PDB file of C-alpha atoms in Angstrom:
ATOM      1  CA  UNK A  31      18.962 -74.112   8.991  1.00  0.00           C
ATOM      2  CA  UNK A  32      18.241 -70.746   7.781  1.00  0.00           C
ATOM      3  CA  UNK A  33      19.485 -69.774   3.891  1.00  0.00           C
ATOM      4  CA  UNK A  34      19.307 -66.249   2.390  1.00  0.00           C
ATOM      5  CA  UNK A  35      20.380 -65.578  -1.840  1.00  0.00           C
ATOM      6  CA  UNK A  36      21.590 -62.673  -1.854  1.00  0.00           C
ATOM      7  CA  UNK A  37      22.384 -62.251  -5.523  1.00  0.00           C
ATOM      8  CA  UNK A  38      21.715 -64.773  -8.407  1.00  0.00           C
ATOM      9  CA  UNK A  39      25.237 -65.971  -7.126  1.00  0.00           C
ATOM     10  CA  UNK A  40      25.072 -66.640  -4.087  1.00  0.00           C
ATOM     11  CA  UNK A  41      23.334 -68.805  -1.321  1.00  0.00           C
ATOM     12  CA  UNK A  42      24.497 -68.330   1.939  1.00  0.00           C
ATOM     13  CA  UNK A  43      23.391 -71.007   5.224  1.00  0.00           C
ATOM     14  CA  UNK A  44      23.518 -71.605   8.666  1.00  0.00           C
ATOM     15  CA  UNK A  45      22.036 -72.852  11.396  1.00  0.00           C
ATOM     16  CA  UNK A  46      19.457 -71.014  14.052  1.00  0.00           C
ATOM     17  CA  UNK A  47      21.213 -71.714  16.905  1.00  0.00           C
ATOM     18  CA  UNK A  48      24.788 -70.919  15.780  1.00  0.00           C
ATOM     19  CA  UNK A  49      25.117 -66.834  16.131  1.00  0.00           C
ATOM     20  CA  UNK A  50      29.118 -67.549  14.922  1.00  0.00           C
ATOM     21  CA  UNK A  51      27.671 -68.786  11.595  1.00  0.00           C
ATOM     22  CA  UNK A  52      24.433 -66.286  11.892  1.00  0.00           C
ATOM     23  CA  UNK A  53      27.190 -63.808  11.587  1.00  0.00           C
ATOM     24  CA  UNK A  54      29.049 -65.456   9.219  1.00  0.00           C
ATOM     25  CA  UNK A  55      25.723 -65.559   7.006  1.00  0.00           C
ATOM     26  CA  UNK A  56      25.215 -61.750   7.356  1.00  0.00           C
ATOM     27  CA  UNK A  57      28.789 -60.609   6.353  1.00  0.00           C
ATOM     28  CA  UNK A  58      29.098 -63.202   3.166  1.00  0.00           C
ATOM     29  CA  UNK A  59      25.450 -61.344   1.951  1.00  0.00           C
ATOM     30  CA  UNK A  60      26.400 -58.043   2.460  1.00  0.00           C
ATOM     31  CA  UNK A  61      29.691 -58.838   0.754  1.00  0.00           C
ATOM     32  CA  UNK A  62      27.849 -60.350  -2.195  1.00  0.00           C
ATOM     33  CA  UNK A  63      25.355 -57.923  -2.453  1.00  0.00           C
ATOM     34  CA  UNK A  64      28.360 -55.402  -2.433  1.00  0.00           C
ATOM     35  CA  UNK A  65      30.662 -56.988  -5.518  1.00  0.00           C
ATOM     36  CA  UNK A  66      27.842 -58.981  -7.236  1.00  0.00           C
ATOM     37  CA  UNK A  67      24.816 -58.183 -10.029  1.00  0.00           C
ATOM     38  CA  UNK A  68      21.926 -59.117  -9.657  1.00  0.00           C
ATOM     39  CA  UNK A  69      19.925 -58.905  -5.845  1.00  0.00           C
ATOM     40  CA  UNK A  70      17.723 -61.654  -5.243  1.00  0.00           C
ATOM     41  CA  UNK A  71      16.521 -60.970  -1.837  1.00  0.00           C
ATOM     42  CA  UNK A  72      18.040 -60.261   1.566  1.00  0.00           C
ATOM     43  CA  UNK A  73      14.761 -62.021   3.174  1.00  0.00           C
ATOM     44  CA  UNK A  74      16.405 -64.935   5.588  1.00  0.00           C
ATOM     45  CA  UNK A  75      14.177 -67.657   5.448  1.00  0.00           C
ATOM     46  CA  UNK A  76      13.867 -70.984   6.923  1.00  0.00           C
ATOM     47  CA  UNK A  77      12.204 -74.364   5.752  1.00  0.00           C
ATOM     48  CA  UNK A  78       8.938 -75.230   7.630  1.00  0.00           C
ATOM     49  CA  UNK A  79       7.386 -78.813   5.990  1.00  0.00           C
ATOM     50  CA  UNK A  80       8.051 -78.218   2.569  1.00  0.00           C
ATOM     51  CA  UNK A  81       7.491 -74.470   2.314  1.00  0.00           C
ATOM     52  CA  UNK A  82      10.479 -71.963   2.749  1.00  0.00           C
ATOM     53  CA  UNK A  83       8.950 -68.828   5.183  1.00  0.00           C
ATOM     54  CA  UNK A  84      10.713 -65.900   5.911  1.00  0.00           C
ATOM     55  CA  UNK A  85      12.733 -65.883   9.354  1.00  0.00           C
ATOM     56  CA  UNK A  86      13.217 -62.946  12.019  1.00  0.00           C
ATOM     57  CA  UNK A  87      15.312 -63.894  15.136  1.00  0.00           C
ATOM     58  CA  UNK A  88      13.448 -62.719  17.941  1.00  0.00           C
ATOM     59  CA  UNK A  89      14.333 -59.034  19.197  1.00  0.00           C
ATOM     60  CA  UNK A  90      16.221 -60.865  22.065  1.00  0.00           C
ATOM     61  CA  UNK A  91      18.641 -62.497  19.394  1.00  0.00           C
ATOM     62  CA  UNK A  92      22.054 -60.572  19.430  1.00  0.00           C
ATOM     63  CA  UNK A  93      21.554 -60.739  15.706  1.00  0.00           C
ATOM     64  CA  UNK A  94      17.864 -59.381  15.455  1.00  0.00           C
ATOM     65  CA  UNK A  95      19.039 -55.645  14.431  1.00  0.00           C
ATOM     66  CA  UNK A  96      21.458 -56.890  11.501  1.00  0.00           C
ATOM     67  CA  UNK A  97      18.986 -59.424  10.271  1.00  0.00           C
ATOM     68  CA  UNK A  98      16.127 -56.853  10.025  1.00  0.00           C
ATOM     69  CA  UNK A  99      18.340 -54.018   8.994  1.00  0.00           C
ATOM     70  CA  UNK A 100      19.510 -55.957   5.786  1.00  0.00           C
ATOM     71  CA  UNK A 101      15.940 -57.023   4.973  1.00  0.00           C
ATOM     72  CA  UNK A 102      14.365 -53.730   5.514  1.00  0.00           C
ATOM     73  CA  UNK A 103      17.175 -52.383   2.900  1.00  0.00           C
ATOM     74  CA  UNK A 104      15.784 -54.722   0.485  1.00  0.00           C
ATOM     75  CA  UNK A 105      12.166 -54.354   1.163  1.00  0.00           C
ATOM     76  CA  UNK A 106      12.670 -49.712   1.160  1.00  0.00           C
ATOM     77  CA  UNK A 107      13.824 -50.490  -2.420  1.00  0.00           C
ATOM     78  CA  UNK A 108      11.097 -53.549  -3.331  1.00  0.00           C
ATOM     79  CA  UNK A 109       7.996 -51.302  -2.146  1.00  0.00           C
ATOM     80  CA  UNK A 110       9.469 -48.380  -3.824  1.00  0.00           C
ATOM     81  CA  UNK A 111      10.025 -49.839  -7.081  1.00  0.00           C
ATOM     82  CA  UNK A 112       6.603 -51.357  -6.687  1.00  0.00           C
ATOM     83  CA  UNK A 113       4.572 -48.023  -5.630  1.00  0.00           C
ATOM     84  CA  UNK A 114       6.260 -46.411  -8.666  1.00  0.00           C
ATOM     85  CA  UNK A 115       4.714 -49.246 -11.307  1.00  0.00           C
ATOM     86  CA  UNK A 116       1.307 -49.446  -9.217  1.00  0.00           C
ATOM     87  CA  UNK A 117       0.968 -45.459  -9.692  1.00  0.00           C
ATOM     88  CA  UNK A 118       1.475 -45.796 -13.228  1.00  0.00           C
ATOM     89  CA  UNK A 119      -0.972 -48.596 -13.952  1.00  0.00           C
ATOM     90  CA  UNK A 120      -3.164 -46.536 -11.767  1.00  0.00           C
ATOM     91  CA  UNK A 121      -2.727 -43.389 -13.811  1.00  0.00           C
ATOM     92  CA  UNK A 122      -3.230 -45.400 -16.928  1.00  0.00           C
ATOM     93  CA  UNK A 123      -6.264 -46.622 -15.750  1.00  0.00           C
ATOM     94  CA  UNK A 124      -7.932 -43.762 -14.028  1.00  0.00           C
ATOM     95  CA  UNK A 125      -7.877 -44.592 -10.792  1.00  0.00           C
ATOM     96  CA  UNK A 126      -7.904 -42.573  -8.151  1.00  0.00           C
ATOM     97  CA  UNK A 127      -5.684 -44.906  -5.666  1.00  0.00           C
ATOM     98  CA  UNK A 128      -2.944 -43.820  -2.850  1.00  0.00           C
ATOM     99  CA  UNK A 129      -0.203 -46.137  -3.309  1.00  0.00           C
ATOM    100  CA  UNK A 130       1.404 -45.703   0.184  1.00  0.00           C
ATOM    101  CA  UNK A 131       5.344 -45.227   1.111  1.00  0.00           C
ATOM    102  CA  UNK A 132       7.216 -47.969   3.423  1.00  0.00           C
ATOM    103  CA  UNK A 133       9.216 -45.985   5.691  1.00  0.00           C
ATOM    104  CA  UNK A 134      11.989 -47.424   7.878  1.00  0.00           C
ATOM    105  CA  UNK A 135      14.310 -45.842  10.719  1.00  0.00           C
ATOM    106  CA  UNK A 136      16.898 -47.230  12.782  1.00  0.00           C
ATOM    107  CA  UNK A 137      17.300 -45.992  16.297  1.00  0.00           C
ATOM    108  CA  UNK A 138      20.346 -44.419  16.864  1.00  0.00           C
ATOM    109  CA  UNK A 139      20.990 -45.779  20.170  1.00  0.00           C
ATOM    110  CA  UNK A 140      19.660 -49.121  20.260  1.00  0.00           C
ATOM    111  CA  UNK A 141      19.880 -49.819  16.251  1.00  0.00           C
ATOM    112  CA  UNK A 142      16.397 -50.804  16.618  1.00  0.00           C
ATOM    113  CA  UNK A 143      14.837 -50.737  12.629  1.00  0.00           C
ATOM    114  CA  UNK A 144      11.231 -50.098  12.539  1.00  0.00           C
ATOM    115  CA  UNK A 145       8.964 -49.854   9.544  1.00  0.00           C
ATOM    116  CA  UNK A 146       5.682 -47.772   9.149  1.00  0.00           C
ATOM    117  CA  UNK A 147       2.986 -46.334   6.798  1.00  0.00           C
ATOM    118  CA  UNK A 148       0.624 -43.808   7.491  1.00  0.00           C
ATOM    119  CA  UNK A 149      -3.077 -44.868   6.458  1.00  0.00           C
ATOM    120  CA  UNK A 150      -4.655 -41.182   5.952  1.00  0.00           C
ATOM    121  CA  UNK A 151      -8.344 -40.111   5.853  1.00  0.00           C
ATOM    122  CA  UNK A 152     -10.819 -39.934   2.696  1.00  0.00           C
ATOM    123  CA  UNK A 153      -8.162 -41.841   0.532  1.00  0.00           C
ATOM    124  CA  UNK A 154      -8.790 -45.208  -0.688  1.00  0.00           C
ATOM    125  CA  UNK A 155      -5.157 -47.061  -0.276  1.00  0.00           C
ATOM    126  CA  UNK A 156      -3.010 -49.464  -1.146  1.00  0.00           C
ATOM    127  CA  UNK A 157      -0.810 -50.115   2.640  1.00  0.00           C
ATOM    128  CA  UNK A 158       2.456 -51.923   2.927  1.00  0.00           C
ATOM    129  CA  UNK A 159       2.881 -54.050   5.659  1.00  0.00           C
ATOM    130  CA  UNK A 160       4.779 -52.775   8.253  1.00  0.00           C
ATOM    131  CA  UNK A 161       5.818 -52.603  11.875  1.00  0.00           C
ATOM    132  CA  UNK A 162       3.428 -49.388  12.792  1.00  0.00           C
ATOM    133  CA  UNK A 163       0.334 -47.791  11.373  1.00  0.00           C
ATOM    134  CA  UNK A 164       0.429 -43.949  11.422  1.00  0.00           C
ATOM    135  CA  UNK A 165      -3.290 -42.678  10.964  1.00  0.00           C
ATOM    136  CA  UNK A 166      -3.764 -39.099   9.589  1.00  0.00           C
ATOM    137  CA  UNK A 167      -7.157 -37.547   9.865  1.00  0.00           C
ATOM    138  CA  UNK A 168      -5.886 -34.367   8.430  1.00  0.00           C
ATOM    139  CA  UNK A 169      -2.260 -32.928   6.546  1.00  0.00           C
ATOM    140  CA  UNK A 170      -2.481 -30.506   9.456  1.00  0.00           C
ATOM    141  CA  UNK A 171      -3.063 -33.256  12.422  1.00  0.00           C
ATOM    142  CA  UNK A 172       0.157 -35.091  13.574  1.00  0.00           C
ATOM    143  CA  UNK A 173      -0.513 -38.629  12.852  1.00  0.00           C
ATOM    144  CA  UNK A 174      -1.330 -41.203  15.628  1.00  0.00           C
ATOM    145  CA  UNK A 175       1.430 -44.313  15.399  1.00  0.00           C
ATOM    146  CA  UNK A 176       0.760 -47.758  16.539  1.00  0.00           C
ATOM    147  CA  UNK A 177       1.906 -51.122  16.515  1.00  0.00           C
ATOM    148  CA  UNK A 178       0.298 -53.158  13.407  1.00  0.00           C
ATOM    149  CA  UNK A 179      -0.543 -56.394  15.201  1.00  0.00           C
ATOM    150  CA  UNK A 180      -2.419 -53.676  18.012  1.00  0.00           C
ATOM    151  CA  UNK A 181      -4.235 -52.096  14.779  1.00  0.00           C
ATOM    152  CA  UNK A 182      -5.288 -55.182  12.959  1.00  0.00           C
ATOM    153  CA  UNK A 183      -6.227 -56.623  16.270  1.00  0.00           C
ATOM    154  CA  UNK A 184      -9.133 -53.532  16.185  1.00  0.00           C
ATOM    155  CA  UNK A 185      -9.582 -53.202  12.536  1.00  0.00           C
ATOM    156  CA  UNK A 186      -8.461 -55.959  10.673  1.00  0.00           C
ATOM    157  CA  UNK A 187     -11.762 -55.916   9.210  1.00  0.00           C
ATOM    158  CA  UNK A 188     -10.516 -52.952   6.975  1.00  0.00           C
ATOM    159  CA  UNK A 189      -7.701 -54.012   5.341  1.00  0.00           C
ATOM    160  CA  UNK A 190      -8.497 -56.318   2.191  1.00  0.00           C
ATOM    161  CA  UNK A 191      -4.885 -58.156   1.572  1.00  0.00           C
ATOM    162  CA  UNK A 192      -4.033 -57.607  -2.176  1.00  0.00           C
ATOM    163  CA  UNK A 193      -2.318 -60.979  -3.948  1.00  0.00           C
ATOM    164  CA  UNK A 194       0.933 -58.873  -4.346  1.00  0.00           C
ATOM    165  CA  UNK A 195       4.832 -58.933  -3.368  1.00  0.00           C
ATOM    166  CA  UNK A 196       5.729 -57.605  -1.119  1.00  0.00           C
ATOM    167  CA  UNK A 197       2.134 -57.401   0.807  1.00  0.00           C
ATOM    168  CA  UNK A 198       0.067 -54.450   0.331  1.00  0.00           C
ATOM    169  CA  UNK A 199      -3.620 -53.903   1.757  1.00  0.00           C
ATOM    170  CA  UNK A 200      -6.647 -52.102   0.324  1.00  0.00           C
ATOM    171  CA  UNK A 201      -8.233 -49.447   2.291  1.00  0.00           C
ATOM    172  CA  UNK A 202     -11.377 -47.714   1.730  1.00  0.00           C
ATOM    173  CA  UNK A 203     -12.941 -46.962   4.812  1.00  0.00           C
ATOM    174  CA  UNK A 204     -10.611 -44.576   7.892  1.00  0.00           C
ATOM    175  CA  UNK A 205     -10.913 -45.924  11.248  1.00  0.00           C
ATOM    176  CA  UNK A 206     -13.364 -44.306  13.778  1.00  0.00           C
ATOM    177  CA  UNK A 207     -11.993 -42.221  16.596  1.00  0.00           C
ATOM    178  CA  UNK A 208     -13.476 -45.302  19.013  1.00  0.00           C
ATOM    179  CA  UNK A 209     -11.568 -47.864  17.033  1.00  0.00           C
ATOM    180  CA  UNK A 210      -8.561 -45.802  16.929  1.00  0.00           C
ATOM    181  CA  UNK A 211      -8.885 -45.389  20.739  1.00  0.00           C
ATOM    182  CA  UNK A 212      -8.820 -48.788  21.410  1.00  0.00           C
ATOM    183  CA  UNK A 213      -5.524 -50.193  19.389  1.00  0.00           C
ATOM    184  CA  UNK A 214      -4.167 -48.852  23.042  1.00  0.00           C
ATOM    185  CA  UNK A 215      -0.750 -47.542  23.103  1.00  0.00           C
ATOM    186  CA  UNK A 216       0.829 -44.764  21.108  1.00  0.00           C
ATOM    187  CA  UNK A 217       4.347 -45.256  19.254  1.00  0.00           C
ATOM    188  CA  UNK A 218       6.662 -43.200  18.225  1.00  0.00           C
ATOM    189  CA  UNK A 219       7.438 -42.827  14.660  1.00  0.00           C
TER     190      UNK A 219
END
């Protein structure tokens, strides 16, 4: 089965297979979320053993756009709310830290949602995790976009995972031109 809660009201399951109830699921959150205080989370998530983990259909899945969409929503406003607090404890505390934005999109044509953050040069960082990494050299340079999973693959090394929700890395050190080189293909933003 796969359960989202919406709102302190509201739990809302179905099973993995079923895309009728899938669908179901989807409209009785965003109704709930619509008409009803209090947003818990729009993460689907699914039981594995004893622990609940968050659930993606794969991009195949006729539902995979409205499932992302709805968590991405959620997640824009988490990381926002979050980068707000972290720059004021930052502030507070004198440190010089660049609490990074989590952008999202949707593709007009294929409703496609992708996530990104751009990891920029000579700043120490806090990243969000996201679908692409956009590294910036330079405020003048267009940024060069790719794939996390291809980016962590090269340099993983980098990031320092902060004991935070939702997920955030440390960065101190900007990747090399050779490392960047080899995360392979450029995305588009």
């Amino acid at each position: 089965p796969r359960a989202m809660a919406p709102t302190l009201d509201t739990l809302v399951v179905a099973g993995s297979d079923d895309v009728e109830s899938l669908t179901g699921l989807m409209a009785l959150a965003r109704d709930a979320i619509e008409k009803q205080p209090g947003l818990v989370s729009t993460v689907t998530v699914r039981l594995d053993g004893d622990e609940l983990k968050p659930w993606l259909p794969d991009s195949g899945h006729p539902l995979y756009n409205e499932v992302k969409l709805i968590q991405v929503e959620s997640l824009v406003e988490d990381y926002r709310v979050q980068r707000e607090l972290l720059d004021k404890l930052h502030q507070a505390q004198g440190e010089d830290i660049f609490v990074a934005t989590y952008y999202a999109g949707q593709n007009e044509n294929t409703g496609h949602v992708r996530t990104y953050a751009v990891w920029a040069a000579g700043l120490t960082s806090w990243l969000p995790q996201t679908d692409i990494l956009a590294f910036m050299r330079t405020p003048e340079e267009k940024p060069r976009a790719f794939l996390w999973d291809s980016a962590v693959e090269v340099v993983g090394d980098l990031l320092e995972p902060l004991d935070m929700y939702p997920s955030r890395f440390r960065v101190s050190e900007f990747p090399s031109e050779e490392q960047i080189a080899a995360m392979g293909e450029e995305v588009a933003l």
